[in-house]
Short mmCIF file of C-alpha atoms in Angstrom, two decimals:
data_model
loop_
_atom_site.label_atom_id
_atom_site.label_comp_id
_atom_site.label_asym_id
_atom_site.label_seq_id
_atom_site.Cartn_x
_atom_site.Cartn_y
_atom_site.Cartn_z
CA MET A 1 -9.48 -8.52 23.42
CA SER A 2 -9.81 -7.03 19.94
CA THR A 3 -12.25 -4.40 18.69
CA LEU A 4 -13.61 -4.40 15.14
CA TYR A 5 -14.46 -1.06 13.56
CA GLU A 6 -16.53 -1.15 10.38
CA MET A 7 -15.72 1.15 7.50
CA VAL A 8 -17.10 4.70 7.44
CA VAL A 9 -16.92 6.87 4.32
CA GLN A 10 -17.45 10.64 4.49
CA THR A 11 -17.80 13.27 1.82
CA CYS A 12 -16.31 16.74 2.15
CA SER A 13 -16.75 20.09 0.38
CA VAL A 14 -14.25 19.19 -2.37
CA ARG A 15 -15.97 17.49 -5.29
CA GLY A 16 -15.58 13.70 -5.24
CA VAL A 17 -13.05 13.60 -2.40
CA LEU A 18 -13.93 10.90 0.13
CA LEU A 19 -12.46 10.19 3.54
CA TYR A 20 -12.30 6.51 4.41
CA GLU A 21 -12.01 5.27 7.94
CA MET A 22 -11.27 1.71 6.90
CA ARG A 23 -12.46 -1.45 8.51
CA HIS A 24 -9.95 -2.16 11.20
CA VAL A 25 -9.26 -4.48 14.05
CA VAL A 26 -7.52 -2.95 17.05
CA ASP A 27 -5.87 -5.53 19.27
CA PRO A 28 -3.21 -4.61 21.84
CA VAL A 29 -2.02 -8.22 22.02
CA ARG A 30 -1.89 -9.28 18.36
CA GLY A 31 -1.52 -5.84 16.79
CA ASN A 32 -3.76 -3.78 14.51
CA LEU A 33 -5.12 -4.56 11.06
CA ALA A 34 -6.72 -2.09 8.62
CA VAL A 35 -8.29 -3.51 5.46
CA ALA A 36 -10.13 -2.40 2.32
CA GLU A 37 -11.28 -4.09 -0.87
CA PHE A 38 -11.19 -2.60 -4.35
CA GLY A 39 -14.25 -2.64 -6.55
CA GLU A 40 -16.36 -2.82 -3.41
CA SER A 41 -15.28 -0.27 -0.82
CA LEU A 42 -12.82 1.51 -3.15
CA PRO A 43 -13.87 2.54 -6.65
CA PHE A 44 -10.88 1.42 -8.70
CA LEU A 45 -8.40 -1.42 -9.09
CA PRO A 46 -4.88 -0.02 -8.60
CA ARG A 47 -2.57 -0.10 -11.60
CA ARG A 48 0.34 1.49 -9.74
CA PHE A 49 1.46 2.34 -6.26
CA PHE A 50 4.17 4.46 -4.79
CA ILE A 51 5.53 5.08 -1.33
CA THR A 52 7.19 8.30 -0.20
CA SER A 53 9.41 8.32 2.89
CA GLY A 54 12.26 10.25 4.45
CA ILE A 55 10.73 13.56 3.44
CA PRO A 56 12.50 16.41 5.23
CA SER A 57 10.39 18.76 7.30
CA GLY A 58 9.32 21.72 5.20
CA GLN A 59 9.30 19.80 1.94
CA VAL A 60 6.14 19.99 -0.13
CA ARG A 61 5.21 17.14 -2.52
CA GLY A 62 2.44 16.74 -5.03
CA GLU A 63 1.37 20.18 -6.26
CA HIS A 64 -0.34 18.83 -9.32
CA ALA A 65 -3.64 17.43 -10.55
CA HIS A 66 -4.32 14.44 -12.81
CA ARG A 67 -6.54 14.56 -15.86
CA LEU A 68 -7.73 10.94 -15.55
CA CYS A 69 -5.94 9.22 -12.69
CA ALA A 70 -7.66 8.70 -9.32
CA GLN A 71 -5.56 8.15 -6.22
CA PHE A 72 -6.00 6.77 -2.72
CA PHE A 73 -3.67 8.15 -0.04
CA VAL A 74 -2.82 6.38 3.22
CA CYS A 75 -0.13 7.51 5.63
CA THR A 76 0.93 4.10 6.92
CA HIS A 77 3.29 5.49 9.57
CA GLY A 78 3.79 8.89 11.16
CA GLU A 79 1.67 11.67 9.74
CA CYS A 80 1.36 14.17 6.93
CA HIS A 81 -1.21 16.62 5.65
CA VAL A 82 -2.97 16.33 2.31
CA LEU A 83 -4.57 19.44 0.82
CA VAL A 84 -7.20 18.93 -1.88
CA ASP A 85 -8.71 21.62 -4.07
CA ASP A 86 -11.30 21.35 -6.85
CA GLY A 87 -11.01 25.01 -7.85
CA GLU A 88 -14.07 25.96 -5.82
CA HIS A 89 -13.38 24.46 -2.42
CA ARG A 90 -10.23 23.51 -0.58
CA GLU A 91 -9.80 21.21 2.41
CA GLU A 92 -6.85 19.83 4.29
CA PHE A 93 -6.65 16.56 6.19
CA CYS A 94 -4.15 15.23 8.66
CA LEU A 95 -3.43 11.58 7.85
CA ASN A 96 -2.15 10.14 11.11
CA ARG A 97 -3.15 6.44 11.21
CA PRO A 98 -3.02 3.53 8.77
CA SER A 99 -6.80 3.09 8.84
CA LEU A 100 -7.47 6.56 7.40
CA GLY A 101 -7.46 7.02 3.62
CA VAL A 102 -8.34 9.85 1.26
CA LEU A 103 -9.74 9.19 -2.20
CA VAL A 104 -8.69 11.93 -4.63
CA PRO A 105 -10.55 11.84 -7.96
CA PRO A 106 -9.17 13.17 -11.25
CA MET A 107 -9.11 16.94 -11.76
CA THR A 108 -8.32 17.63 -8.12
CA TRP A 109 -5.28 19.67 -7.14
CA ALA A 110 -3.42 17.90 -4.32
CA VAL A 111 -0.50 18.87 -2.11
CA GLU A 112 1.25 16.77 0.56
CA HIS A 113 3.16 18.60 3.27
CA LEU A 114 3.86 18.82 7.02
CA HIS A 115 5.40 15.35 7.03
CA SER A 116 6.58 14.08 10.40
CA SER A 117 10.16 12.77 10.35
CA ASP A 118 8.85 9.16 10.36
CA SER A 119 6.09 9.78 7.80
CA THR A 120 5.50 7.09 5.17
CA LEU A 121 2.80 7.79 2.61
CA MET A 122 1.40 5.07 0.35
CA VAL A 123 -0.52 6.09 -2.76
CA LEU A 124 -2.53 3.66 -4.88
CA ALA A 125 -3.27 4.98 -8.36
CA SER A 126 -5.95 3.95 -10.86
CA ARG A 127 -3.65 4.31 -13.90
CA ARG A 128 -0.12 3.62 -14.97
CA TYR A 129 2.39 6.43 -15.08
CA GLU A 130 1.51 8.76 -17.94
CA PRO A 131 3.48 12.03 -18.02
CA GLU A 132 0.74 13.70 -20.09
CA ASP A 133 -1.81 13.03 -17.33
CA TYR A 134 -0.15 15.55 -14.99
CA ILE A 135 -1.26 19.17 -14.72
CA ARG A 136 1.58 20.89 -12.90
CA ASP A 137 0.55 24.53 -13.26
CA TYR A 138 -2.17 25.74 -10.91
CA GLU A 139 -3.38 28.53 -13.20
CA GLU A 140 -3.67 26.02 -16.08
CA PHE A 141 -5.65 23.73 -13.74
CA MET A 142 -7.98 26.60 -12.83
CA ALA A 143 -8.45 27.49 -16.49
CA MET A 144 -9.25 23.85 -17.37
CA ILE A 145 -12.02 23.65 -14.81
CA GLY A 146 -13.36 27.03 -15.94
CA ASN A 147 -12.76 28.89 -12.73
CA SER A 148 -10.71 32.05 -12.39
CA SER A 149 -11.45 32.87 -8.75
CA HIS A 150 -9.42 31.05 -6.13
CA PRO A 151 -11.16 28.57 -3.83
CA VAL A 152 -12.36 29.28 -0.32
CA MET B 1 20.84 15.45 -6.15
CA SER B 2 18.63 12.41 -6.56
CA THR B 3 19.58 8.87 -7.56
CA LEU B 4 17.27 6.64 -9.59
CA TYR B 5 17.47 2.89 -9.02
CA GLU B 6 15.76 0.69 -11.59
CA MET B 7 13.75 -2.35 -10.50
CA VAL B 8 15.51 -5.66 -9.87
CA VAL B 9 13.57 -8.92 -9.42
CA GLN B 10 15.20 -12.01 -7.93
CA THR B 11 14.03 -15.58 -7.57
CA CYS B 12 14.78 -17.70 -4.50
CA SER B 13 14.61 -21.40 -3.63
CA VAL B 14 10.92 -21.24 -2.70
CA ARG B 15 8.71 -21.90 -5.74
CA GLY B 16 7.33 -18.74 -7.31
CA VAL B 17 8.49 -16.39 -4.56
CA LEU B 18 10.08 -13.25 -6.00
CA LEU B 19 12.00 -10.49 -4.27
CA TYR B 20 11.42 -7.05 -5.76
CA GLU B 21 13.79 -4.19 -5.26
CA MET B 22 11.41 -1.62 -6.69
CA ARG B 23 12.23 1.31 -8.86
CA HIS B 24 13.08 4.07 -6.45
CA VAL B 25 14.36 7.57 -6.33
CA VAL B 26 16.55 8.45 -3.36
CA ASP B 27 16.76 12.17 -2.73
CA PRO B 28 17.97 13.61 0.60
CA VAL B 29 16.38 16.98 -0.19
CA ARG B 30 12.95 16.03 -1.56
CA GLY B 31 12.61 12.60 0.09
CA ASN B 32 12.46 9.06 -1.30
CA LEU B 33 9.97 7.51 -3.70
CA ALA B 34 9.50 3.77 -4.41
CA VAL B 35 7.14 2.80 -7.22
CA ALA B 36 5.75 -0.28 -8.98
CA GLU B 37 3.07 -0.90 -11.60
CA PHE B 38 0.65 -3.81 -11.65
CA GLY B 39 0.21 -5.89 -14.75
CA GLU B 40 3.70 -4.86 -15.80
CA SER B 41 6.18 -5.26 -12.96
CA LEU B 42 3.74 -7.04 -10.63
CA PRO B 43 1.68 -9.97 -11.88
CA PHE B 44 -1.76 -9.12 -10.50
CA LEU B 45 -4.14 -6.22 -9.98
CA PRO B 46 -4.89 -5.91 -6.25
CA ARG B 47 -8.45 -6.58 -5.12
CA ARG B 48 -7.70 -5.97 -1.46
CA PHE B 49 -5.06 -4.54 0.79
CA PHE B 50 -4.37 -4.59 4.45
CA ILE B 51 -1.93 -2.90 6.78
CA THR B 52 -0.70 -4.35 10.06
CA SER B 53 0.85 -2.09 12.69
CA GLY B 54 1.48 -1.89 16.41
CA ILE B 55 2.43 -5.56 16.57
CA PRO B 56 4.06 -6.33 19.92
CA SER B 57 7.51 -7.88 19.90
CA GLY B 58 7.24 -11.66 19.94
CA GLN B 59 3.91 -11.76 18.14
CA VAL B 60 3.69 -13.99 15.09
CA ARG B 61 1.21 -13.23 12.29
CA GLY B 62 0.26 -15.08 9.15
CA GLU B 63 0.88 -18.81 9.69
CA HIS B 64 -1.32 -19.82 6.80
CA ALA B 65 -1.28 -20.43 3.07
CA HIS B 66 -3.84 -19.40 0.44
CA ARG B 67 -5.31 -21.75 -2.11
CA LEU B 68 -5.71 -19.10 -4.83
CA CYS B 69 -4.71 -15.70 -3.49
CA ALA B 70 -1.31 -14.17 -4.33
CA GLN B 71 0.11 -11.47 -2.09
CA PHE B 72 2.74 -8.76 -2.25
CA PHE B 73 4.36 -7.74 1.06
CA VAL B 74 6.06 -4.41 1.69
CA CYS B 75 7.22 -3.21 5.09
CA THR B 76 6.64 0.50 4.59
CA HIS B 77 8.23 1.49 7.91
CA GLY B 78 10.44 -0.25 10.45
CA GLU B 79 11.14 -3.88 9.73
CA CYS B 80 9.78 -7.39 10.01
CA HIS B 81 10.72 -10.84 8.80
CA VAL B 82 8.66 -12.88 6.35
CA LEU B 83 9.20 -16.62 6.22
CA VAL B 84 8.00 -18.44 3.08
CA ASP B 85 7.77 -22.19 2.64
CA ASP B 86 6.57 -24.23 -0.34
CA GLY B 87 6.83 -27.57 1.48
CA GLU B 88 10.21 -28.31 -0.04
CA HIS B 89 12.20 -25.17 0.63
CA ARG B 90 11.96 -22.46 3.22
CA GLU B 91 13.48 -18.98 3.19
CA GLU B 92 13.24 -15.95 5.41
CA PHE B 93 13.63 -12.33 4.41
CA CYS B 94 14.09 -9.19 6.43
CA LEU B 95 11.89 -6.44 4.99
CA ASN B 96 13.52 -3.23 6.16
CA ARG B 97 12.83 -0.56 3.51
CA PRO B 98 9.80 0.59 1.51
CA SER B 99 11.45 -0.28 -1.81
CA LEU B 100 11.71 -4.00 -0.99
CA GLY B 101 8.73 -6.26 -1.71
CA VAL B 102 8.11 -10.01 -1.61
CA LEU B 103 5.68 -11.67 -3.99
CA VAL B 104 4.10 -14.73 -2.37
CA PRO B 105 2.15 -16.95 -4.79
CA PRO B 106 -0.76 -19.21 -3.82
CA MET B 107 0.05 -22.47 -1.99
CA THR B 108 2.92 -20.92 -0.07
CA TRP B 109 3.02 -21.05 3.71
CA ALA B 110 3.91 -17.59 5.08
CA VAL B 111 4.73 -16.29 8.54
CA GLU B 112 5.45 -12.71 9.60
CA HIS B 113 7.42 -12.17 12.79
CA LEU B 114 10.25 -10.23 14.45
CA HIS B 115 8.42 -6.94 13.98
CA SER B 116 10.23 -3.85 15.16
CA SER B 117 8.14 -1.65 17.44
CA ASP B 118 7.55 0.80 14.56
CA SER B 119 6.88 -1.88 11.93
CA THR B 120 4.11 -1.24 9.41
CA LEU B 121 3.46 -4.00 6.89
CA MET B 122 1.34 -3.40 3.79
CA VAL B 123 -0.02 -6.43 1.93
CA LEU B 124 -1.65 -6.20 -1.50
CA ALA B 125 -3.77 -9.27 -2.33
CA SER B 126 -4.96 -10.58 -5.70
CA ARG B 127 -8.39 -11.62 -4.40
CA ARG B 128 -11.12 -10.44 -2.09
CA TYR B 129 -11.42 -11.93 1.37
CA GLU B 130 -12.60 -15.52 1.07
CA PRO B 131 -12.50 -17.51 4.32
CA GLU B 132 -12.41 -20.79 2.38
CA ASP B 133 -9.19 -19.73 0.64
CA TYR B 134 -7.18 -19.99 3.88
CA ILE B 135 -5.23 -23.12 4.84
CA ARG B 136 -4.47 -22.64 8.52
CA ASP B 137 -3.10 -26.06 9.41
CA TYR B 138 0.48 -26.76 8.37
CA GLU B 139 0.07 -30.53 8.18
CA GLU B 140 -2.99 -30.06 5.96
CA PHE B 141 -0.93 -27.72 3.77
CA MET B 142 1.84 -30.33 3.51
CA ALA B 143 -0.68 -33.03 2.64
CA MET B 144 -2.24 -30.83 -0.06
CA ILE B 145 1.07 -30.31 -1.80
CA GLY B 146 1.87 -34.01 -1.49
CA ASN B 147 4.88 -33.69 0.73
CA SER B 148 5.28 -35.38 4.09
CA SER B 149 8.88 -34.42 4.81
CA HIS B 150 9.49 -30.98 6.23
CA PRO B 151 11.38 -28.42 4.16
CA VAL B 152 15.03 -27.60 4.43
#
């Protein structure tokens, strides 16, 4: 007996960040399937993907923004937290199932942390790797978006 | 101290199937990162992805070919086996690390099985979901590729 859940997309206080509960089929006999289509349910075609794994507890990844690149984060196994910050608002999500994704638009500061020992994070990116697209200094990021007060 | 491994792509006896050992950085302090770009290292831009998880031992998934859709399989956590068959040759691979991917072109019969209890399989597909693209009967598949003898 399988159950089909249709996709639900939610906004949050951080500009352009969307939480996707993907279409998924939950079936204790055959196993579970989460699915999404690009250009329809997701706003970009991926040009690149990367997978992080084996991240020791206490390690913090990310800590940058992109000028132009959008990203879609899914923790396919285990769990981790993703913090997003547009300079005005900040939110943090616990990604703990393969059907849950976070869309992070350009000019959003993002941090991944609190990885479980079995955490595997997949990130689909809208652009190829371009070193000049990275903003690695938070104060520079804040200056670029014209905000000098820290987010709430 | 991190180690960078550059991408290696290998052919096999099954027509068009490629094994990708992706570019990856192995770092016991910061964690591991596997990465690939589409249009450069991978031959298509994904239009769809799906993730299977929680597949009970003994369950077999796949067991179909696609007329037009190409797919890229990565077991992001745990392990599973992927069997590929072009009607003439058949091979089976154990996907057991997030840096290892299998490119499966159209008109290739594929089966996923022997999932570990923690197996999570991500599949990136070159086309949207099209029910008419699936060939679910093996004899029909063999007839379509003009081969009546089973592969070795």
